[in-house]
mmCIF file of C-alpha atoms and ligand atoms in Angstrom:
data_model
loop_
_atom_site.group_PDB
_atom_site.id
_atom_site.type_symbol
_atom_site.label_atom_id
_atom_site.label_comp_id
_atom_site.label_asym_id
_atom_site.label_seq_id
_atom_site.Cartn_x
_atom_site.Cartn_y
_atom_site.Cartn_z
ATOM 1 C CA MET A 1 77.844 91.401 102.563
ATOM 2 C CA SER A 2 80.499 91.922 104.197
ATOM 3 C CA PHE A 3 80.002 95.448 105.861
ATOM 4 C CA VAL A 4 82.872 97.671 103.616
ATOM 5 C CA SER A 5 81.970 96.752 100.455
ATOM 6 C CA VAL A 6 84.050 98.343 97.353
ATOM 7 C CA ARG A 7 84.156 96.616 94.076
ATOM 8 C CA ASN A 8 85.543 97.307 91.551
ATOM 9 C CA VAL A 9 86.505 100.908 92.239
ATOM 10 C CA PHE A 10 88.509 103.491 89.942
ATOM 11 C CA GLN A 11 88.960 107.241 90.501
ATOM 12 C CA SER A 12 90.862 110.018 88.157
ATOM 13 C CA TYR A 13 91.198 113.607 88.571
ATOM 14 C CA GLY A 14 90.784 114.427 84.976
ATOM 15 C CA ASP A 15 92.253 112.325 82.745
ATOM 16 C CA ARG A 16 95.030 111.027 84.798
ATOM 17 C CA PRO A 17 93.840 107.703 87.380
ATOM 18 C CA ILE A 18 95.165 107.721 90.477
ATOM 19 C CA LEU A 19 93.012 104.227 91.763
ATOM 20 C CA GLU A 20 92.255 101.106 89.339
ATOM 21 C CA ARG A 21 90.383 97.650 90.163
ATOM 22 C CA VAL A 22 89.664 98.209 94.108
ATOM 23 C CA SER A 23 88.094 95.857 95.301
ATOM 24 C CA VAL A 24 88.262 94.603 99.047
ATOM 25 C CA GLU A 25 85.587 93.649 101.854
ATOM 26 C CA VAL A 26 85.945 94.384 105.178
ATOM 27 C CA GLU A 27 84.161 93.454 107.954
ATOM 28 C CA GLU A 28 82.546 94.902 110.827
ATOM 29 C CA GLY A 29 85.499 95.463 113.785
ATOM 30 C CA CYS A 30 88.169 95.110 111.289
ATOM 31 C CA PHE A 31 91.044 97.099 111.877
ATOM 32 C CA VAL A 32 92.667 98.096 108.393
ATOM 33 C CA SER A 33 95.964 100.089 107.858
ATOM 34 C CA ILE A 34 96.368 100.825 104.661
ATOM 35 C CA VAL A 35 99.763 101.967 103.326
ATOM 36 C CA GLY A 36 101.961 103.005 100.137
ATOM 37 C CA ALA A 37 104.223 105.654 98.364
ATOM 38 C CA SER A 38 103.303 109.425 99.008
ATOM 39 C CA GLY A 39 100.877 110.006 96.411
ATOM 40 C CA CYS A 40 99.140 106.832 95.560
ATOM 41 C CA GLY A 41 95.819 107.622 96.808
ATOM 42 C CA LYS A 42 95.302 106.384 100.151
ATOM 43 C CA SER A 43 93.541 109.288 101.389
ATOM 44 C CA THR A 44 92.202 109.479 97.827
ATOM 45 C CA PHE A 45 90.508 106.183 99.161
ATOM 46 C CA LEU A 46 89.117 106.954 102.593
ATOM 47 C CA ARG A 47 87.285 110.437 100.817
ATOM 48 C CA LEU A 48 85.391 107.840 98.617
ATOM 49 C CA LEU A 49 84.350 105.924 102.063
ATOM 50 C CA LEU A 50 83.346 109.581 103.693
ATOM 51 C CA ALA A 51 81.176 109.912 100.212
ATOM 52 C CA GLN A 52 83.255 113.500 99.551
ATOM 53 C CA GLU A 53 84.093 111.765 96.170
ATOM 54 C CA THR A 54 82.387 109.066 94.166
ATOM 55 C CA PRO A 55 84.550 107.005 92.232
ATOM 56 C CA SER A 56 84.941 107.413 88.375
ATOM 57 C CA ARG A 57 84.109 103.735 88.380
ATOM 58 C CA GLY A 58 82.862 101.053 90.616
ATOM 59 C CA GLU A 59 80.865 100.998 93.539
ATOM 60 C CA VAL A 60 80.967 101.453 97.423
ATOM 61 C CA SER A 61 79.311 100.700 100.257
ATOM 62 C CA ILE A 62 78.787 100.604 103.602
ATOM 63 C CA ALA A 63 76.252 98.712 105.622
ATOM 64 C CA GLY A 64 74.236 97.884 102.105
ATOM 65 C CA GLN A 65 74.299 101.285 101.079
ATOM 66 C CA PRO A 66 76.528 104.161 99.085
ATOM 67 C CA PRO A 67 78.211 106.519 101.776
ATOM 68 C CA ALA A 68 75.574 109.342 102.993
ATOM 69 C CA ARG A 69 76.802 112.270 101.988
ATOM 70 C CA GLU A 70 76.291 114.297 105.222
ATOM 71 C CA PRO A 71 78.847 114.436 108.108
ATOM 72 C CA GLY A 72 77.008 111.867 109.912
ATOM 73 C CA ARG A 73 76.679 109.793 112.848
ATOM 74 C CA ASP A 74 78.262 107.012 110.946
ATOM 75 C CA ARG A 75 81.955 107.942 109.967
ATOM 76 C CA GLY A 76 84.060 109.952 112.828
ATOM 77 C CA VAL A 77 87.488 110.761 111.193
ATOM 78 C CA VAL A 78 90.299 112.073 112.105
ATOM 79 C CA PHE A 79 93.387 113.987 109.961
ATOM 80 C CA GLN A 80 97.259 114.088 110.157
ATOM 81 C CA LYS A 81 96.704 117.715 110.862
ATOM 82 C CA TYR A 82 95.019 118.635 114.106
ATOM 83 C CA SER A 83 91.583 119.027 112.896
ATOM 84 C CA VAL A 84 90.247 121.042 116.881
ATOM 85 C CA PHE A 85 88.883 124.343 116.095
ATOM 86 C CA PRO A 86 91.059 127.075 117.376
ATOM 87 C CA HIS A 87 89.030 129.666 118.874
ATOM 88 C CA LEU A 88 86.759 127.058 121.272
ATOM 89 C CA THR A 89 87.497 125.779 124.492
ATOM 90 C CA ILE A 90 89.118 122.027 124.644
ATOM 91 C CA ARG A 91 85.123 121.471 126.247
ATOM 92 C CA ASP A 92 83.293 123.369 123.559
ATOM 93 C CA ASN A 93 85.187 121.320 120.992
ATOM 94 C CA ILE A 94 83.873 117.834 122.239
ATOM 95 C CA LEU A 95 80.429 119.963 122.040
ATOM 96 C CA ALA A 96 80.715 121.121 119.002
ATOM 97 C CA ALA A 97 81.044 117.959 117.455
ATOM 98 C CA GLU A 98 78.312 116.746 118.782
ATOM 99 C CA GLU A 99 76.351 119.631 117.721
ATOM 100 C CA LEU A 100 77.224 119.634 113.864
ATOM 101 C CA SER A 101 76.321 115.405 114.191
ATOM 102 C CA ALA A 102 73.089 116.561 116.098
ATOM 103 C CA ARG A 103 70.035 116.450 113.761
ATOM 104 C CA TRP A 104 68.677 119.781 115.195
ATOM 105 C CA GLY A 105 71.883 121.705 115.447
ATOM 106 C CA ARG A 106 72.813 123.301 118.108
ATOM 107 C CA LEU A 107 71.790 122.103 121.643
ATOM 108 C CA TRP A 108 70.235 123.848 124.338
ATOM 109 C CA GLY A 109 69.150 123.350 128.051
ATOM 110 C CA ARG A 110 68.639 119.901 129.164
ATOM 111 C CA ALA A 111 70.567 118.264 125.694
ATOM 112 C CA ARG A 112 72.588 120.671 126.466
ATOM 113 C CA ARG A 113 73.152 120.058 129.474
ATOM 114 C CA ALA A 114 73.132 116.061 129.487
ATOM 115 C CA ALA A 115 76.012 117.124 126.190
ATOM 116 C CA ARG A 116 78.254 118.566 128.341
ATOM 117 C CA GLU A 117 78.398 115.677 130.934
ATOM 118 C CA ARG A 118 79.074 113.137 127.707
ATOM 119 C CA ALA A 119 82.251 116.038 126.980
ATOM 120 C CA ASP A 120 83.683 115.984 130.657
ATOM 121 C CA ALA A 121 83.121 112.107 130.624
ATOM 122 C CA ALA A 122 84.719 112.136 126.740
ATOM 123 C CA LEU A 123 87.694 114.551 128.189
ATOM 124 C CA ALA A 124 88.224 112.341 131.239
ATOM 125 C CA ARG A 125 88.959 109.210 129.169
ATOM 126 C CA VAL A 126 91.290 110.984 126.940
ATOM 127 C CA GLY A 127 93.356 112.360 129.728
ATOM 128 C CA LEU A 128 92.329 115.899 129.128
ATOM 129 C CA ALA A 129 90.182 116.727 131.967
ATOM 130 C CA HIS A 130 92.035 118.987 133.897
ATOM 131 C CA VAL A 131 92.358 121.403 130.770
ATOM 132 C CA ALA A 132 88.920 120.811 129.452
ATOM 133 C CA ASP A 133 88.428 125.277 129.768
ATOM 134 C CA GLN A 134 91.678 126.369 128.181
ATOM 135 C CA TYR A 135 92.219 126.584 124.253
ATOM 136 C CA PRO A 136 93.687 124.177 122.167
ATOM 137 C CA ALA A 137 97.052 126.689 121.659
ATOM 138 C CA ALA A 138 98.319 125.302 125.571
ATOM 139 C CA LEU A 139 97.934 121.504 124.311
ATOM 140 C CA SER A 140 100.731 118.861 122.965
ATOM 141 C CA GLY A 141 100.745 117.529 119.670
ATOM 142 C CA GLY A 142 99.516 114.410 121.738
ATOM 143 C CA MET A 143 97.058 116.473 123.283
ATOM 144 C CA GLN A 144 95.721 118.131 120.392
ATOM 145 C CA GLN A 145 95.998 114.528 118.281
ATOM 146 C CA ARG A 146 93.876 112.990 121.647
ATOM 147 C CA LEU A 147 91.177 115.590 121.462
ATOM 148 C CA ALA A 148 90.586 115.283 117.803
ATOM 149 C CA ILE A 149 90.460 111.547 118.410
ATOM 150 C CA ALA A 150 87.432 112.425 121.463
ATOM 151 C CA GLN A 151 86.044 114.963 118.730
ATOM 152 C CA ALA A 152 85.413 111.930 115.971
ATOM 153 C CA LEU A 153 84.285 109.518 118.551
ATOM 154 C CA GLN A 154 82.297 111.947 120.248
ATOM 155 C CA ALA A 155 79.056 110.605 117.599
ATOM 156 C CA ARG A 156 79.942 106.952 118.656
ATOM 157 C CA PRO A 157 80.284 106.292 114.937
ATOM 158 C CA ARG A 158 80.906 102.911 113.794
ATOM 159 C CA ILE A 159 83.542 103.234 110.409
ATOM 160 C CA LEU A 160 86.967 105.880 112.363
ATOM 161 C CA LEU A 161 88.827 106.943 109.493
ATOM 162 C CA LEU A 162 92.530 108.015 110.120
ATOM 163 C CA ASP A 163 94.324 109.920 107.754
ATOM 164 C CA GLU A 164 97.830 109.573 108.850
ATOM 165 C CA PRO A 165 97.015 110.836 112.747
ATOM 166 C CA PHE A 166 99.915 110.531 114.057
ATOM 167 C CA GLY A 167 102.375 111.270 111.590
ATOM 168 C CA ALA A 168 103.754 114.213 113.506
ATOM 169 C CA LEU A 169 104.013 113.041 116.999
ATOM 170 C CA ASP A 170 106.962 112.413 118.738
ATOM 171 C CA PRO A 171 107.835 108.676 119.068
ATOM 172 C CA GLY A 172 107.006 107.844 122.540
ATOM 173 C CA THR A 173 104.200 109.782 121.820
ATOM 174 C CA ARG A 174 103.262 107.488 119.172
ATOM 175 C CA LEU A 175 103.228 104.567 121.583
ATOM 176 C CA SER A 176 101.467 105.972 124.397
ATOM 177 C CA MET A 177 99.062 106.747 121.525
ATOM 178 C CA HIS A 178 98.917 103.006 120.082
ATOM 179 C CA ASP A 179 97.556 101.603 123.769
ATOM 180 C CA PHE A 180 95.462 104.903 123.715
ATOM 181 C CA LEU A 181 93.798 103.851 120.274
ATOM 182 C CA THR A 182 93.837 99.950 121.510
ATOM 183 C CA GLU A 183 92.284 100.635 124.209
ATOM 184 C CA LEU A 184 89.378 103.034 122.603
ATOM 185 C CA ARG A 185 88.585 99.369 121.111
ATOM 186 C CA ALA A 186 88.663 97.123 123.354
ATOM 187 C CA GLU A 187 85.847 99.398 124.885
ATOM 188 C CA THR A 188 83.579 99.924 121.535
ATOM 189 C CA PRO A 189 84.047 97.640 118.575
ATOM 190 C CA MET A 190 84.257 100.050 115.650
ATOM 191 C CA THR A 191 85.599 99.175 112.329
ATOM 192 C CA VAL A 192 88.745 101.495 111.969
ATOM 193 C CA PHE A 193 90.607 102.682 108.343
ATOM 194 C CA MET A 194 93.998 103.937 109.077
ATOM 195 C CA VAL A 195 96.843 105.108 106.355
ATOM 196 C CA THR A 196 100.655 105.303 107.860
ATOM 197 C CA HIS A 197 103.523 105.517 106.469
ATOM 198 C CA ASP A 198 104.835 103.344 109.475
ATOM 199 C CA LEU A 199 104.532 99.813 108.454
ATOM 200 C CA SER A 200 105.381 98.819 111.692
ATOM 201 C CA GLU A 201 102.341 100.653 113.193
ATOM 202 C CA GLY A 202 100.073 99.398 110.530
ATOM 203 C CA PHE A 203 100.361 95.565 111.452
ATOM 204 C CA LYS A 204 101.077 96.103 115.383
ATOM 205 C CA LEU A 205 97.618 98.176 115.571
ATOM 206 C CA ALA A 206 95.742 96.440 112.842
ATOM 207 C CA ASP A 207 93.480 93.062 111.800
ATOM 208 C CA ARG A 208 94.508 93.489 108.516
ATOM 209 C CA VAL A 209 96.977 95.259 106.295
ATOM 210 C CA LEU A 210 96.184 97.201 102.913
ATOM 211 C CA VAL A 211 98.907 97.940 100.660
ATOM 212 C CA PHE A 212 98.181 100.735 97.898
ATOM 213 C CA ASP A 213 100.674 100.276 94.735
ATOM 214 C CA LYS A 214 101.005 100.771 90.740
ATOM 215 C CA THR A 215 100.835 97.041 88.807
ATOM 216 C CA ARG A 216 101.795 98.953 85.544
ATOM 217 C CA TRP A 217 104.501 101.167 85.795
ATOM 218 C CA ASP A 218 105.188 103.068 82.278
ATOM 219 C CA PRO A 219 108.494 105.070 83.023
ATOM 220 C CA ASP A 220 108.428 107.755 80.167
ATOM 221 C CA ALA A 221 104.825 108.517 81.840
ATOM 222 C CA PRO A 222 104.748 107.689 85.133
ATOM 223 C CA GLU A 223 101.055 109.437 85.745
ATOM 224 C CA ARG A 224 99.600 107.181 82.876
ATOM 225 C CA TRP A 225 98.762 104.110 85.789
ATOM 226 C CA GLY A 226 97.384 104.211 88.992
ATOM 227 C CA ALA A 227 97.440 101.912 91.914
ATOM 228 C CA THR A 228 95.712 98.933 93.207
ATOM 229 C CA ILE A 229 95.356 97.179 96.232
ATOM 230 C CA THR A 230 98.531 94.386 95.614
ATOM 231 C CA TYR A 231 98.906 92.999 99.494
ATOM 232 C CA ASP A 232 96.479 92.556 101.628
ATOM 233 C CA PHE A 233 97.892 90.763 104.991
ATOM 234 C CA ASP A 234 96.547 88.923 107.823
ATOM 235 C CA ALA A 235 98.462 91.028 110.306
ATOM 236 C CA ARG A 236 97.130 89.254 113.362
ATOM 237 C CA HIS A 237 98.899 85.438 111.675
ATOM 238 C CA GLY A 238 101.979 86.268 111.032
ATOM 239 C CA GLY A 239 101.534 88.279 107.887
ATOM 240 C CA ILE A 240 100.477 86.332 105.304
ATOM 241 C CA PRO A 241 97.441 86.687 102.856
ATOM 242 C CA PHE A 242 94.025 87.945 104.416
ATOM 243 C CA GLN A 243 92.196 85.128 101.934
ATOM 244 C CA SER A 244 94.313 82.047 102.846
ATOM 245 C CA ALA A 245 94.310 83.288 106.788
ATOM 246 C CA ARG A 246 90.724 83.212 106.209
ATOM 247 C CA ALA A 247 90.244 79.771 104.302
ATOM 248 C CA PRO A 248 93.042 78.123 105.205
ATOM 249 C CA HIS A 249 92.062 75.093 103.507
ATOM 250 C CA ALA A 250 91.289 76.719 100.134
ATOM 251 C CA ALA A 251 93.889 75.801 97.302
HETATM 252 N N1 ATP B 1 91.503 116.834 93.797
HETATM 253 C C1 ATP B 1 92.061 116.802 93.796
HETATM 254 N N2 ATP B 1 92.390 117.415 91.978
HETATM 255 C C2 ATP B 1 93.200 116.898 91.639
HETATM 256 N N3 ATP B 1 94.147 115.396 91.436
HETATM 257 C C3 ATP B 1 94.362 115.231 93.416
HETATM 258 C C4 ATP B 1 92.913 116.109 94.182
HETATM 259 N N4 ATP B 1 93.203 115.336 95.815
HETATM 260 C C5 ATP B 1 94.225 114.350 95.242
HETATM 261 N N5 ATP B 1 94.662 114.286 94.361
HETATM 262 C C6 ATP B 1 96.373 114.006 93.500
HETATM 263 O O1 ATP B 1 95.820 112.418 93.462
HETATM 264 C C7 ATP B 1 97.091 111.629 93.651
HETATM 265 C C8 ATP B 1 96.746 110.988 95.102
HETATM 266 O O2 ATP B 1 96.993 111.862 95.811
HETATM 267 P P1 ATP B 1 96.177 110.876 97.193
HETATM 268 O O3 ATP B 1 96.499 112.195 98.413
HETATM 269 O O4 ATP B 1 95.583 110.621 98.060
HETATM 270 O O5 ATP B 1 97.582 110.402 98.218
HETATM 271 P P2 ATP B 1 98.459 109.641 99.657
HETATM 272 O O6 ATP B 1 98.490 107.862 99.164
HETATM 273 O O7 ATP B 1 97.369 110.101 100.673
HETATM 274 O O8 ATP B 1 99.882 110.575 99.659
HETATM 275 P P3 ATP B 1 99.984 110.732 100.842
HETATM 276 O O9 ATP B 1 101.198 109.815 101.388
HETATM 277 O O10 ATP B 1 101.674 111.848 100.335
HETATM 278 O O11 ATP B 1 99.381 111.249 101.819
HETATM 279 C C9 ATP B 1 98.326 112.823 94.252
HETATM 280 O O12 ATP B 1 98.534 112.399 93.396
HETATM 281 C C10 ATP B 1 97.693 113.888 94.342
HETATM 282 O O13 ATP B 1 97.923 115.198 93.237
HETATM 283 MG MG1 MG B 2 97.226 111.585 101.457
#
């Protein structure tokens, strides 16, 4: 069985279908980009992987289990809007992330000193060591997003969920964030799901690019049908459909 398995998932809000017949199997370590029109259900799909929502129908499993509801060590998440704590210093933001995922809540004594060393190492890794004692308001957008990524990675998650993480950044900062993410992945093998509105960013960073769209469209009732995965591209092999790249001799 694959690491992340989504089988025939439907999700509705009230009587309004958002996603329908969504199925995808993802191997551990794969980087998956998700693209699609605004409102088609991309963030909803991430929420299903986070178990913030349960599908109306169908199944989601991670490593053979339904995803845990508690924020845990297995999944880290970064949203487009900076998800850092404004009232904590940069270092304490990283420590707070670790405390949130720690089994016993607040860290004390030796455990706290060790966590502080790990936080400083993480800040050095994302180029923020020199601002460890400052507050997030002092950081540029790119720096805040690097902090948010460092926070998400602090618990060493097996899955990183990124919802338009670079959408608010200027083009130069965006490019340096691409390099940063590529370096991180070379160091730490993680499975990544990244929602983006930038198709070239999706293809550049990912192994697979999933396109969400509606296959049925009623002009008199545009909200009648949900979206599904209409394309699954192999981004490492010139964007041919993913399955045929895996099985080149298949008919
Ligand atoms: N909790 C909710 N209750 C009711 N409707 C919701 C809820 N969450 C999302 N929706 C609706 O579901 C649809 C899909 O939302 P979603 O946020 O997943 O889209 P998206 O593809 O991420 O869009 P965008 O690209 O704009 O971020 C939207 O029309 C949204 O208004
Ligand atoms: Mg969204």
